Amino acid sequence: MNVLAAAADGGVQIGTGEAVVFWVLGPIALAGALGMVLSRNAVHSALWLVNTMLALGVFYVVQEAPFLGAVQIIVYTGAIMILFLFVLMLVGRDSSDSVVETLRGQRVAGILLGFGFAGLVGAGIARATQDLPVTGLDAVQGGETSNIEAIAELLFTRYLLAFEVTSALLITAAVGAMVLAHIERDPGTRPTQKELSRARFLTDRPQTLPGPGVYARANSVAAPALLPDGRVTEDSFATGIDPQEVDQMPRPTGRAELGTPDASLGSLEPTVSDVPGGQDAGSTPR
Amino acid sequence: MSLTHYLVLAAILFTIGAVGVLVRRNAIVVFMCVELMLNSVNLTLVTFARANGTVDGQIMAFFVMVVAAAEVVVGLAIIMSIYRTRRSASVDDANLLKY
Amino acid sequence: MDTVPAEGLIAASWLLIALPLAGAAVLLLGGRRTDRWGHLLGTATVAAAFVLGLSCTLALDGRQVDVDLFTFVATGSLDVQAGLLFDPLSAVFVLLITGVGALIHVYSIGYMAHDPRRRRFFAYLNLFVAAMLLLVLGDNFVALYVGWEGVGLASYLLIAFWHERPSAATAAKKAFIMNRVGDVGLALAIFLMFAQLGTVSYEGVFGSIEAVAGGTVTAIGLLLLLGACGKSGQFPLQAWLPDAMEGPTPVSALIHAATMVTAGVYLIARSAPIYDQTPTARAVVLAVGAITLMIGAIVGCAQDDIKKVLAYSTVSQIGYMFLAVGLGPAGYVAGLAHLLTHGFFKAGLFLGAGSVMHAMNDSVDMRRFGGLASRMKTTFVTFGLGYLALIGFPFLSGFYTKDAIIEAAFDRGDGWGYVLGGLAILAAGLTAFYMTRLMLMTFFGRPRWEDGVHPHESPTVMTAPMIVLSVGSVLAGFLLVVVFPLEEWLSPVFGEPEGAEHVVAPILVSILVTLVMLLGAAAAWLVVGRREVPVVAPARVSPVVRAARRALYADTVNESLFMRPGQWLTRALVFVDNRGVDGAVNGLAATLGGSSSRLGRTQTGFVRSYALGMLGGAVIVAGALLAVTAG
């Protein structure tokens, strides 16, 4: 923009600092957006989106909207994105995470149209706003009146009705979410602790499943448990996740590491806990 | 440097969000892409508020945020209940409404 | 036509119609709750209507009273006032309808005693009486038409009263359809009147009919005649009336002998001012009457079904009436007098036939009757009196009124007069033949009853109306011609009787008719009475008898002239409809359906495909906007 022309229109000159902020954060926001679309993992997508939103929040502050900037960071990135992550955790990973396209031509057409749209709208905006003067908000805020006061003044006068209607919208959304997420259960149909316990002992495996990562270097959910002989315990596989390849600890080899044979034999006193799973019930008098 | 830069950036972000809606199958990611589109519009509104010298644009952005919050709550609840019945969060699996 | 506004009792003459109508409504809407007393209510309303009609008639004093009720139709230039015209002509019809109607209601109490749907029967009878009274009392052609259709409906319902019998259902449909042909004629006549004169009231039409061109008047007259032929069973629409005997016998007596079928005569008599303007139409009336007279008489001679013989007799007697009213002013009174006496003796004859059927387990085959005179004395005597009245035995009803018609025919004075008179005398002989044959086969000779039939006299509630009607049959002619001359009573309607000079001396005509009548009766005795009547109709008979048995091939003619071409046309239309119209429509539908199912393939159900479409649309809009602003 022509600086002289802007000054002649009574506009505000955009400072160098803002330009620096824009050129730093703009690419970061773009990168976040692209990362969100491109990353396989939905959790990564969410984190990329948080990145973009934070950048946008800074843009708001820079553009004389500190209130919106704060709301963007606190409510959007703080609350809404956490909600996303909650649901992601609830739903877990599934085949939809795969980035293989199933609709024929969808990806190509989408990208082509995206380029076309971005080009057309970008060109249109650039053409229409190249001489847009920056009036600035000094007249309505700054000085005595803060940004929040300026917004509040309009919100509770001109936009009062819309504001009130918004409350109805929010309560409707809250009730709607409760109705949708709620599962109707008849009272008494939920199994009690006693029933669950009884059912567990009627199975072949009353004890808990083995935890992951035993004797392994990883404590990831994807890492399976190992048996003492080094085999993988299939019981410990997490559902829906390919078991991770586990790097085993190097086997102890030297005498010092293995210890004495007596020590490794342990005590000769039999204990109940020596019977695996307590399954040798027949021989044990009760 | 001018406001046009912000607007073009918003347009590009919007387009990326739109393309994301088209190419991603996970309903939650699709939802995130929608959020991105809403955010880019908010950027536009704030920019124009500054250009015009009124805070009306900011109030619009504020309302967009409120509506987006409500939309997220309901939308995620819908995704939850779909997931509960179909064991899938893929938007392609919910294709009963067809010929 | 000079009418006076209604006052006093006659102003309440709308009750005549309202009473039976209310009865019908109560019986039809009341449902089974009215089963126990429904027949009594039905009879009471008609009896009350008779008392009211008699009072009104006595108060009439030769006036023509117009009872204005309400505006029936008021649209544009069509303004129909619902009103009643109570004049001497409608008065005699009111008395006939309510009088004979009340008697037949009483008779039906006994006749229908064992029918589970007796209440509905009385409802229909009441409906008929109401419609018939509207027909004769209306003061305009639209009211007449409403009543005309009402009696048609009641007739249909009553013929099909035993609709579980296919023959009854078919007969009802036949009657309805053939009546419809006539009704179209009547409707067209009314349309024509409205188009030409702008009015449909009797007063308006008759007052301005002279101004209408001759051809139009002739058309109106012929269309009215078509309507009359349909309703009265006249040539060429006579075939439905004998079939209508499938209905219960009281219906045959009331509707298909005494009242409804004479509506055609009423229509032509009422429209006398129209026929006065058109000798052509009047001549056609004459021809129709003469032809029907002979058809009915000839066919009646060969029928074995007692009700069919009486039905063809009715056709023939109404032919007499048409002949009379076709003769013009000279014949109106004679025709109407015959209508009244015929109402009495034919209703009596039908009731007698019903009594006989009641005794013979509902059989109608006269070849299985015989020797009933000693078993059913009341029926025999009343039936016999009706028989004598019908064949014109001297000094009974038929003698007076039939002679009057024949005299009027001769009084035309030209060659046609002699031809018509001769035909009428010949028909009188034939009437005597078939009625004597009926009497001999039913009441005399050796019993030829089927097994298990034990004839017995009918209950008093049935015989009492028969006795009353037989007294009427004996006296009505004498009363109407000699004591209270109908001619004078009707003079306000048809004008003062002219002292016409007779071409043939009346006494000569009477002697001639009596001789021919005796000749016919003697011939019947020679053919039937002298010999044993075979139980099964002989197959080897002359072509004339064969033709008469088949009703002179009326049904065959109707079938080959109308039904078969109609069926052929229907088939052709169905073919055109199936292949042409349906083909085009189905082809269009198939094209649309195919293309829509092909378009439907784009609705994959994948929300991302739809989103792609939306983005595509947005790109197009953005491009268009840019093109417009940049261009």
CSV table of N, CA and C in Angstrom, one decimal, chain A residues 14 18-19 22-23 30 33 36-37 39-40 42 46 49 52-53 56 59-60 62-65 68 71-72 76 83-84 88 90-91 94 96-98 100-102 106 110 114 117-118 125-126 129 132-137 141 147 151 154-155 158-159 163 166 173 177 180-181 183, chain B residues 1-7 9 11-16 19-20 22-26 28-29 31-33 35-36 39 42-43 46-56 58-63 65-70 72-74 76-78 80-81 83-84 88-90 92:
chain,number,residue,atom,x,y,z
A,14,ILE,N,0.8,0.6,8.8
A,14,ILE,CA,1.1,-0.6,9.4
A,14,ILE,C,2.6,-0.7,9.7
A,18,GLU,N,4.6,-5.2,13.1
A,18,GLU,CA,3.5,-6.1,12.8
A,18,GLU,C,3.8,-6.9,11.5
A,19,ALA,N,4.6,-6.3,10.6
A,19,ALA,CA,4.9,-7.0,9.4
A,19,ALA,C,5.8,-8.2,9.8
A,22,PHE,N,3.7,-10.8,11.2
A,22,PHE,CA,2.9,-11.5,10.2
A,22,PHE,C,3.8,-12.5,9.4
A,23,TRP,N,5.0,-12.1,9.0
A,23,TRP,CA,5.8,-13.0,8.2
A,23,TRP,C,6.3,-14.1,9.0
A,30,LEU,N,0.2,-21.5,8.5
A,30,LEU,CA,0.0,-22.3,7.2
A,30,LEU,C,0.5,-23.7,7.5
A,33,ALA,N,-1.8,-25.7,9.5
A,33,ALA,CA,-3.0,-26.1,8.8
A,33,ALA,C,-2.7,-27.3,7.9
A,36,MET,N,-2.1,-30.4,9.9
A,36,MET,CA,-3.4,-31.0,10.4
A,36,MET,C,-4.0,-31.9,9.3
A,37,VAL,N,-4.0,-31.3,8.1
A,37,VAL,CA,-4.6,-32.1,7.0
A,37,VAL,C,-3.8,-33.3,6.7
A,39,SER,N,-1.2,-35.0,8.5
A,39,SER,CA,-0.7,-36.0,9.5
A,39,SER,C,-1.7,-37.2,9.6
A,40,ARG,N,-1.1,-38.4,9.7
A,40,ARG,CA,-2.0,-39.6,9.8
A,40,ARG,C,-2.7,-39.7,11.1
A,42,ALA,N,-4.6,-38.7,14.3
A,42,ALA,CA,-5.6,-37.6,14.6
A,42,ALA,C,-5.1,-36.7,15.8
A,46,ALA,N,-4.8,-32.7,15.8
A,46,ALA,CA,-5.3,-31.7,16.8
A,46,ALA,C,-4.2,-30.8,17.3
A,49,LEU,N,-3.4,-28.2,14.8
A,49,LEU,CA,-4.5,-27.2,14.7
A,49,LEU,C,-4.3,-26.2,15.9
A,52,THR,N,-1.9,-23.6,14.8
A,52,THR,CA,-2.5,-22.6,14.0
A,52,THR,C,-3.4,-21.7,14.7
A,53,MET,N,-4.1,-22.2,15.7
A,53,MET,CA,-5.1,-21.3,16.4
A,53,MET,C,-4.3,-20.4,17.3
A,56,LEU,N,-3.2,-17.6,15.1
A,56,LEU,CA,-4.3,-16.7,14.8
A,56,LEU,C,-4.7,-15.8,16.0
A,59,PHE,N,-2.5,-13.0,15.9
A,59,PHE,CA,-2.9,-12.1,14.9
A,59,PHE,C,-4.0,-11.2,15.4
A,60,TYR,N,-5.0,-11.8,16.2
A,60,TYR,CA,-6.1,-11.0,16.7
A,60,TYR,C,-5.5,-9.9,17.6
A,62,VAL,N,-2.6,-8.6,17.6
A,62,VAL,CA,-1.9,-7.6,16.8
A,62,VAL,C,-2.9,-6.7,16.1
A,63,GLN,N,-4.0,-7.2,15.7
A,63,GLN,CA,-5.0,-6.4,14.9
A,63,GLN,C,-6.0,-5.7,15.8
A,64,GLU,N,-5.5,-5.3,17.0
A,64,GLU,CA,-6.3,-4.4,17.9
A,64,GLU,C,-7.6,-5.1,18.4
A,65,ALA,N,-7.5,-6.5,18.6
A,65,ALA,CA,-8.6,-7.2,19.1
A,65,ALA,C,-8.1,-8.1,20.3
A,68,LEU,N,-10.6,-10.7,21.7
A,68,LEU,CA,-10.8,-11.9,20.9
A,68,LEU,C,-9.6,-12.8,20.9
A,71,VAL,N,-9.8,-14.8,24.0
A,71,VAL,CA,-10.8,-15.8,23.9
A,71,VAL,C,-10.4,-16.9,23.0
A,72,GLN,N,-9.7,-16.5,21.9
A,72,GLN,CA,-9.2,-17.6,21.0
A,72,GLN,C,-8.3,-18.5,21.7
A,76,TYR,N,-10.8,-21.4,22.6
A,76,TYR,CA,-10.7,-22.3,21.5
A,76,TYR,C,-9.6,-23.3,21.7
A,83,LEU,N,-11.7,-30.6,24.3
A,83,LEU,CA,-12.9,-31.5,24.0
A,83,LEU,C,-12.6,-32.4,22.9
A,84,PHE,N,-12.0,-31.9,21.8
A,84,PHE,CA,-11.6,-32.7,20.7
A,84,PHE,C,-10.7,-33.9,21.1
A,88,LEU,N,-11.3,-37.9,21.0
A,88,LEU,CA,-10.3,-38.7,20.3
A,88,LEU,C,-9.9,-39.9,21.2
A,90,LEU,N,-11.6,-41.1,23.6
A,90,LEU,CA,-12.7,-42.0,23.8
A,90,LEU,C,-12.9,-43.0,22.6
A,91,VAL,N,-12.8,-42.4,21.4
A,91,VAL,CA,-13.1,-43.1,20.2
A,91,VAL,C,-11.9,-44.0,19.9
A,94,ASP,N,-8.9,-45.9,14.6
A,94,ASP,CA,-9.5,-47.0,13.8
A,94,ASP,C,-9.1,-46.8,12.4
A,96,SER,N,-10.3,-45.4,10.0
A,96,SER,CA,-10.5,-44.1,9.3
A,96,SER,C,-9.2,-43.2,9.4
A,97,ASP,N,-8.3,-43.6,10.3
A,97,ASP,CA,-7.1,-42.9,10.4
A,97,ASP,C,-6.2,-43.1,9.2
A,98,SER,N,-6.5,-44.2,8.5
A,98,SER,CA,-5.7,-44.4,7.3
A,98,SER,C,-5.9,-43.3,6.2
A,100,VAL,N,-5.4,-43.7,3.1
A,100,VAL,CA,-5.6,-44.2,1.8
A,100,VAL,C,-7.0,-43.7,1.3
A,101,GLU,N,-7.1,-43.2,0.1
A,101,GLU,CA,-8.3,-42.6,-0.4
A,101,GLU,C,-9.2,-43.8,-0.9
A,102,THR,N,-10.5,-43.8,-0.5
A,102,THR,CA,-11.4,-44.8,-1.0
A,102,THR,C,-12.3,-44.4,-2.1
A,106,GLN,N,-11.5,-38.5,-5.6
A,106,GLN,CA,-11.9,-37.5,-4.6
A,106,GLN,C,-10.7,-36.7,-4.2
A,110,GLY,N,-10.5,-32.8,-5.1
A,110,GLY,CA,-10.5,-31.9,-4.0
A,110,GLY,C,-9.3,-31.0,-4.0
A,114,GLY,N,-9.4,-27.1,-4.6
A,114,GLY,CA,-8.8,-26.3,-3.6
A,114,GLY,C,-7.9,-25.2,-4.2
A,117,PHE,N,-10.0,-22.7,-5.9
A,117,PHE,CA,-10.7,-21.8,-5.0
A,117,PHE,C,-9.8,-20.8,-4.4
A,118,ALA,N,-8.6,-21.3,-3.9
A,118,ALA,CA,-7.7,-20.4,-3.3
A,118,ALA,C,-7.2,-19.4,-4.3
A,125,ILE,N,-9.7,-11.2,-3.6
A,125,ILE,CA,-9.5,-10.4,-2.4
A,125,ILE,C,-8.4,-9.4,-2.7
A,126,ALA,N,-7.3,-9.9,-3.2
A,126,ALA,CA,-6.2,-9.0,-3.5
A,126,ALA,C,-6.6,-7.9,-4.4
A,129,THR,N,-9.1,-5.5,-2.5
A,129,THR,CA,-8.7,-4.8,-1.3
A,129,THR,C,-7.3,-4.2,-1.4
A,132,LEU,N,-7.3,-0.9,0.1
A,132,LEU,CA,-8.1,-0.7,1.3
A,132,LEU,C,-7.4,0.1,2.3
A,133,PRO,N,-8.0,1.2,2.7
A,133,PRO,CA,-7.4,2.0,3.8
A,133,PRO,C,-7.5,1.4,5.1
A,134,VAL,N,-6.6,1.5,6.0
A,134,VAL,CA,-6.7,1.0,7.3
A,134,VAL,C,-7.2,2.1,8.2
A,135,THR,N,-8.4,2.1,8.6
A,135,THR,CA,-9.0,3.2,9.4
A,135,THR,C,-8.4,3.1,10.8
A,136,GLY,N,-8.2,1.8,11.3
A,136,GLY,CA,-7.8,1.7,12.7
A,136,GLY,C,-8.9,1.9,13.6
A,137,LEU,N,-8.7,1.3,14.8
A,137,LEU,CA,-9.8,1.4,15.8
A,137,LEU,C,-9.5,2.4,16.9
A,141,GLN,N,-11.7,2.7,20.4
A,141,GLN,CA,-11.0,2.1,21.5
A,141,GLN,C,-9.7,2.7,21.7
A,147,ASN,N,-10.7,-2.1,24.6
A,147,ASN,CA,-11.3,-3.0,23.6
A,147,ASN,C,-12.5,-3.7,24.2
A,151,ILE,N,-16.4,-3.4,22.9
A,151,ILE,CA,-17.2,-4.6,22.5
A,151,ILE,C,-18.4,-4.7,23.3
A,154,LEU,N,-21.3,-2.3,22.4
A,154,LEU,CA,-22.1,-2.7,21.2
A,154,LEU,C,-22.9,-4.0,21.5
A,155,LEU,N,-22.2,-4.9,22.2
A,155,LEU,CA,-22.9,-6.2,22.5
A,155,LEU,C,-24.1,-6.0,23.3
A,158,ARG,N,-26.7,-2.7,20.6
A,158,ARG,CA,-27.2,-3.1,19.3
A,158,ARG,C,-27.4,-4.6,19.1
A,159,TYR,N,-26.5,-5.4,19.7
A,159,TYR,CA,-26.5,-6.8,19.5
A,159,TYR,C,-27.1,-7.6,20.7
A,163,PHE,N,-27.4,-11.5,21.3
A,163,PHE,CA,-26.7,-12.0,22.5
A,163,PHE,C,-27.6,-13.0,23.3
A,166,THR,N,-28.2,-16.1,21.6
A,166,THR,CA,-27.1,-17.0,21.7
A,166,THR,C,-27.2,-17.9,23.0
A,173,ALA,N,-27.7,-26.5,22.8
A,173,ALA,CA,-26.6,-27.4,22.5
A,173,ALA,C,-26.2,-28.3,23.6
A,177,ALA,N,-26.4,-32.2,23.4
A,177,ALA,CA,-25.3,-33.1,23.6
A,177,ALA,C,-25.5,-34.1,24.7
A,180,LEU,N,-27.8,-36.8,23.2
A,180,LEU,CA,-27.2,-37.6,22.2
A,180,LEU,C,-26.2,-38.6,22.9
A,181,ALA,N,-25.4,-38.1,23.9
A,181,ALA,CA,-24.4,-38.9,24.5
A,181,ALA,C,-24.9,-39.8,25.6
A,183,ILE,N,-26.8,-42.7,27.5
A,183,ILE,CA,-27.2,-44.1,27.2
A,183,ILE,C,-28.3,-44.4,28.2
B,1,MET,N,3.4,-4.5,3.1
B,1,MET,CA,2.5,-5.1,4.1
B,1,MET,C,1.2,-4.3,4.2
B,2,SER,N,0.2,-5.1,4.0
B,2,SER,CA,-1.2,-4.4,4.1
B,2,SER,C,-2.1,-5.5,4.6
B,3,LEU,N,-3.3,-5.0,4.8
B,3,LEU,CA,-4.4,-5.9,5.4
B,3,LEU,C,-4.7,-7.0,4.4
B,4,THR,N,-4.4,-6.8,3.1
B,4,THR,CA,-4.6,-7.8,2.1
B,4,THR,C,-3.9,-9.1,2.4
B,5,HIS,N,-2.7,-8.9,3.0
B,5,HIS,CA,-2.0,-10.1,3.4
B,5,HIS,C,-2.8,-11.0,4.3
B,6,TYR,N,-3.3,-10.4,5.4
B,6,TYR,CA,-4.1,-11.1,6.3
B,6,TYR,C,-5.3,-11.9,5.6
B,7,LEU,N,-5.9,-11.1,4.7
B,7,LEU,CA,-7.1,-11.7,4.0
B,7,LEU,C,-6.7,-12.8,3.1
B,9,LEU,N,-4.1,-14.7,3.5
B,9,LEU,CA,-3.7,-15.8,4.4
B,9,LEU,C,-5.0,-16.5,4.9
B,11,ALA,N,-7.8,-16.7,3.3
B,11,ALA,CA,-8.4,-17.4,2.2
B,11,ALA,C,-7.6,-18.8,2.0
B,12,ILE,N,-6.3,-18.7,2.2
B,12,ILE,CA,-5.6,-20.0,2.0
B,12,ILE,C,-5.9,-20.9,3.1
B,13,LEU,N,-6.0,-20.4,4.4
B,13,LEU,CA,-6.3,-21.3,5.5
B,13,LEU,C,-7.7,-21.9,5.3
B,14,PHE,N,-8.6,-21.1,4.8
B,14,PHE,CA,-10.0,-21.6,4.5
B,14,PHE,C,-9.9,-22.7,3.5
B,15,THR,N,-9.2,-22.5,2.4
B,15,THR,CA,-9.1,-23.5,1.4
B,15,THR,C,-8.5,-24.8,1.9
B,16,ILE,N,-7.4,-24.6,2.8
B,16,ILE,CA,-6.8,-25.9,3.3
B,16,ILE,C,-7.8,-26.6,4.1
B,19,VAL,N,-10.3,-28.4,1.8
B,19,VAL,CA,-9.7,-29.6,1.2
B,19,VAL,C,-9.5,-30.7,2.2
B,20,GLY,N,-9.2,-30.3,3.4
B,20,GLY,CA,-9.1,-31.3,4.5
B,20,GLY,C,-10.5,-32.0,4.7
B,22,LEU,N,-12.5,-32.5,2.5
B,22,LEU,CA,-12.8,-33.4,1.3
B,22,LEU,C,-12.0,-34.7,1.4
B,23,VAL,N,-10.7,-34.6,1.9
B,23,VAL,CA,-9.8,-35.7,1.8
B,23,VAL,C,-9.7,-36.6,3.1
B,24,ARG,N,-10.1,-36.0,4.2
B,24,ARG,CA,-9.9,-36.8,5.4
B,24,ARG,C,-11.2,-37.6,5.7
B,25,ARG,N,-11.0,-38.8,6.3
B,25,ARG,CA,-12.2,-39.7,6.5
B,25,ARG,C,-12.6,-39.7,8.0
B,26,ASN,N,-11.6,-39.4,8.8
B,26,ASN,CA,-11.9,-39.5,10.3
B,26,ASN,C,-12.9,-38.3,10.6
B,28,ILE,N,-13.6,-36.8,13.2
B,28,ILE,CA,-13.1,-35.8,14.2
B,28,ILE,C,-12.1,-34.9,13.5
B,29,VAL,N,-11.3,-35.4,12.6
B,29,VAL,CA,-10.4,-34.6,11.8
B,29,VAL,C,-11.2,-33.7,10.9
B,31,PHE,N,-14.0,-32.6,11.5
B,31,PHE,CA,-14.5,-31.5,12.3
B,31,PHE,C,-13.5,-30.4,12.6
B,32,MET,N,-12.3,-30.9,12.8
B,32,MET,CA,-11.2,-29.9,13.0
B,32,MET,C,-11.0,-29.0,11.8
B,33,CYS,N,-11.1,-29.6,10.6
B,33,CYS,CA,-11.0,-28.8,9.4
B,33,CYS,C,-12.0,-27.8,9.4
B,35,GLU,N,-13.4,-26.4,11.9
B,35,GLU,CA,-13.0,-25.4,12.9
B,35,GLU,C,-12.0,-24.4,12.2
B,36,LEU,N,-11.1,-25.0,11.5
B,36,LEU,CA,-10.1,-24.2,10.8
B,36,LEU,C,-10.7,-23.2,9.9
B,39,ASN,N,-12.2,-20.4,11.9
B,39,ASN,CA,-11.1,-19.6,12.4
B,39,ASN,C,-10.6,-18.6,11.3
B,42,ASN,N,-13.0,-15.9,11.0
B,42,ASN,CA,-12.8,-15.0,12.1
B,42,ASN,C,-11.7,-14.0,11.8
B,43,LEU,N,-10.6,-14.5,11.3
B,43,LEU,CA,-9.5,-13.6,11.0
B,43,LEU,C,-9.9,-12.6,10.0
B,46,VAL,N,-12.0,-9.9,11.8
B,46,VAL,CA,-11.2,-9.0,12.7
B,46,VAL,C,-10.4,-8.0,11.8
B,47,THR,N,-9.9,-8.6,10.7
B,47,THR,CA,-9.2,-7.7,9.8
B,47,THR,C,-10.1,-6.6,9.2
B,48,PHE,N,-11.3,-6.9,8.8
B,48,PHE,CA,-12.2,-5.9,8.2
B,48,PHE,C,-12.6,-5.0,9.3
B,49,ALA,N,-12.8,-5.5,10.6
B,49,ALA,CA,-13.1,-4.5,11.7
B,49,ALA,C,-12.1,-3.5,11.8
B,50,ARG,N,-10.8,-3.9,11.7
B,50,ARG,CA,-9.8,-2.9,11.7
B,50,ARG,C,-9.8,-2.0,10.6
B,51,ALA,N,-10.0,-2.5,9.4
B,51,ALA,CA,-10.0,-1.7,8.2
B,51,ALA,C,-11.2,-0.7,8.3
B,52,ASN,N,-12.3,-1.0,8.8
B,52,ASN,CA,-13.5,-0.1,8.8
B,52,ASN,C,-13.5,0.8,10.0
B,53,GLY,N,-12.7,0.4,11.0
B,53,GLY,CA,-12.7,1.3,12.2
B,53,GLY,C,-13.9,1.1,13.1
B,54,THR,N,-14.5,-0.1,13.1
B,54,THR,CA,-15.6,-0.4,14.0
B,54,THR,C,-15.3,-1.7,14.6
B,55,VAL,N,-15.9,-2.0,15.8
B,55,VAL,CA,-15.7,-3.3,16.4
B,55,VAL,C,-16.8,-4.3,16.1
B,56,ASP,N,-17.7,-3.9,15.2
B,56,ASP,CA,-18.8,-4.8,14.8
B,56,ASP,C,-18.2,-6.1,14.3
B,58,GLN,N,-15.5,-7.5,15.1
B,58,GLN,CA,-15.1,-8.3,16.2
B,58,GLN,C,-16.2,-9.0,16.9
B,59,ILE,N,-17.4,-8.3,17.0
B,59,ILE,CA,-18.5,-8.9,17.7
B,59,ILE,C,-19.0,-10.1,16.8
B,60,MET,N,-19.0,-9.9,15.5
B,60,MET,CA,-19.3,-11.0,14.6
B,60,MET,C,-18.4,-12.2,14.9
B,61,ALA,N,-17.2,-12.0,15.0
B,61,ALA,CA,-16.2,-13.1,15.3
B,61,ALA,C,-16.6,-13.7,16.6
B,62,PHE,N,-16.9,-12.9,17.6
B,62,PHE,CA,-17.3,-13.4,18.9
B,62,PHE,C,-18.5,-14.4,18.8
B,63,PHE,N,-19.5,-13.9,18.0
B,63,PHE,CA,-20.7,-14.8,17.8
B,63,PHE,C,-20.3,-16.1,17.1
B,65,MET,N,-17.6,-17.6,17.3
B,65,MET,CA,-16.9,-18.5,18.3
B,65,MET,C,-18.0,-19.2,19.1
B,66,VAL,N,-19.0,-18.4,19.6
B,66,VAL,CA,-20.0,-19.0,20.4
B,66,VAL,C,-20.7,-20.1,19.6
B,67,VAL,N,-21.1,-19.8,18.4
B,67,VAL,CA,-21.8,-20.8,17.6
B,67,VAL,C,-20.9,-22.0,17.3
B,68,ALA,N,-19.6,-21.7,17.1
B,68,ALA,CA,-18.7,-22.8,16.9
B,68,ALA,C,-18.6,-23.7,18.1
B,69,ALA,N,-18.6,-23.1,19.3
B,69,ALA,CA,-18.5,-23.9,20.5
B,69,ALA,C,-19.8,-24.8,20.6
B,70,ALA,N,-20.9,-24.2,20.4
B,70,ALA,CA,-22.2,-25.0,20.4
B,70,ALA,C,-22.1,-26.1,19.4
B,72,VAL,N,-19.5,-27.6,18.1
B,72,VAL,CA,-18.6,-28.6,18.5
B,72,VAL,C,-19.2,-29.6,19.5
B,73,VAL,N,-19.9,-29.0,20.5
B,73,VAL,CA,-20.4,-29.8,21.5
B,73,VAL,C,-21.4,-30.8,20.9
B,74,VAL,N,-22.3,-30.3,20.0
B,74,VAL,CA,-23.4,-31.2,19.4
B,74,VAL,C,-22.7,-32.1,18.5
B,76,LEU,N,-19.6,-33.3,18.3
B,76,LEU,CA,-18.9,-34.4,18.9
B,76,LEU,C,-19.8,-35.4,19.6
B,77,ALA,N,-20.9,-34.9,20.1
B,77,ALA,CA,-21.9,-35.9,20.7
B,77,ALA,C,-22.4,-36.8,19.6
B,78,ILE,N,-22.7,-36.2,18.4
B,78,ILE,CA,-23.2,-37.0,17.3
B,78,ILE,C,-22.1,-38.0,16.9
B,80,MET,N,-19.9,-39.3,18.8
B,80,MET,CA,-19.8,-40.3,19.8
B,80,MET,C,-20.9,-41.3,19.6
B,81,SER,N,-22.2,-40.8,19.4
B,81,SER,CA,-23.2,-41.8,19.3
B,81,SER,C,-23.1,-42.6,18.0
B,83,TYR,N,-20.3,-43.5,16.7
B,83,TYR,CA,-19.2,-44.4,17.0
B,83,TYR,C,-19.8,-45.6,17.8
B,84,ARG,N,-20.6,-45.2,18.8
B,84,ARG,CA,-21.1,-46.2,19.7
B,84,ARG,C,-22.0,-47.3,18.9
B,88,SER,N,-17.3,-47.1,14.4
B,88,SER,CA,-16.4,-46.4,13.4
B,88,SER,C,-16.6,-44.9,13.5
B,89,ALA,N,-15.6,-44.2,13.3
B,89,ALA,CA,-15.7,-42.7,13.2
B,89,ALA,C,-15.4,-42.2,11.8
B,90,SER,N,-15.6,-43.1,10.8
B,90,SER,CA,-15.3,-42.8,9.4
B,90,SER,C,-16.6,-42.1,8.9
B,92,ASP,N,-17.3,-42.0,5.8
B,92,ASP,CA,-17.7,-42.8,4.7
B,92,ASP,C,-18.6,-44.0,5.1
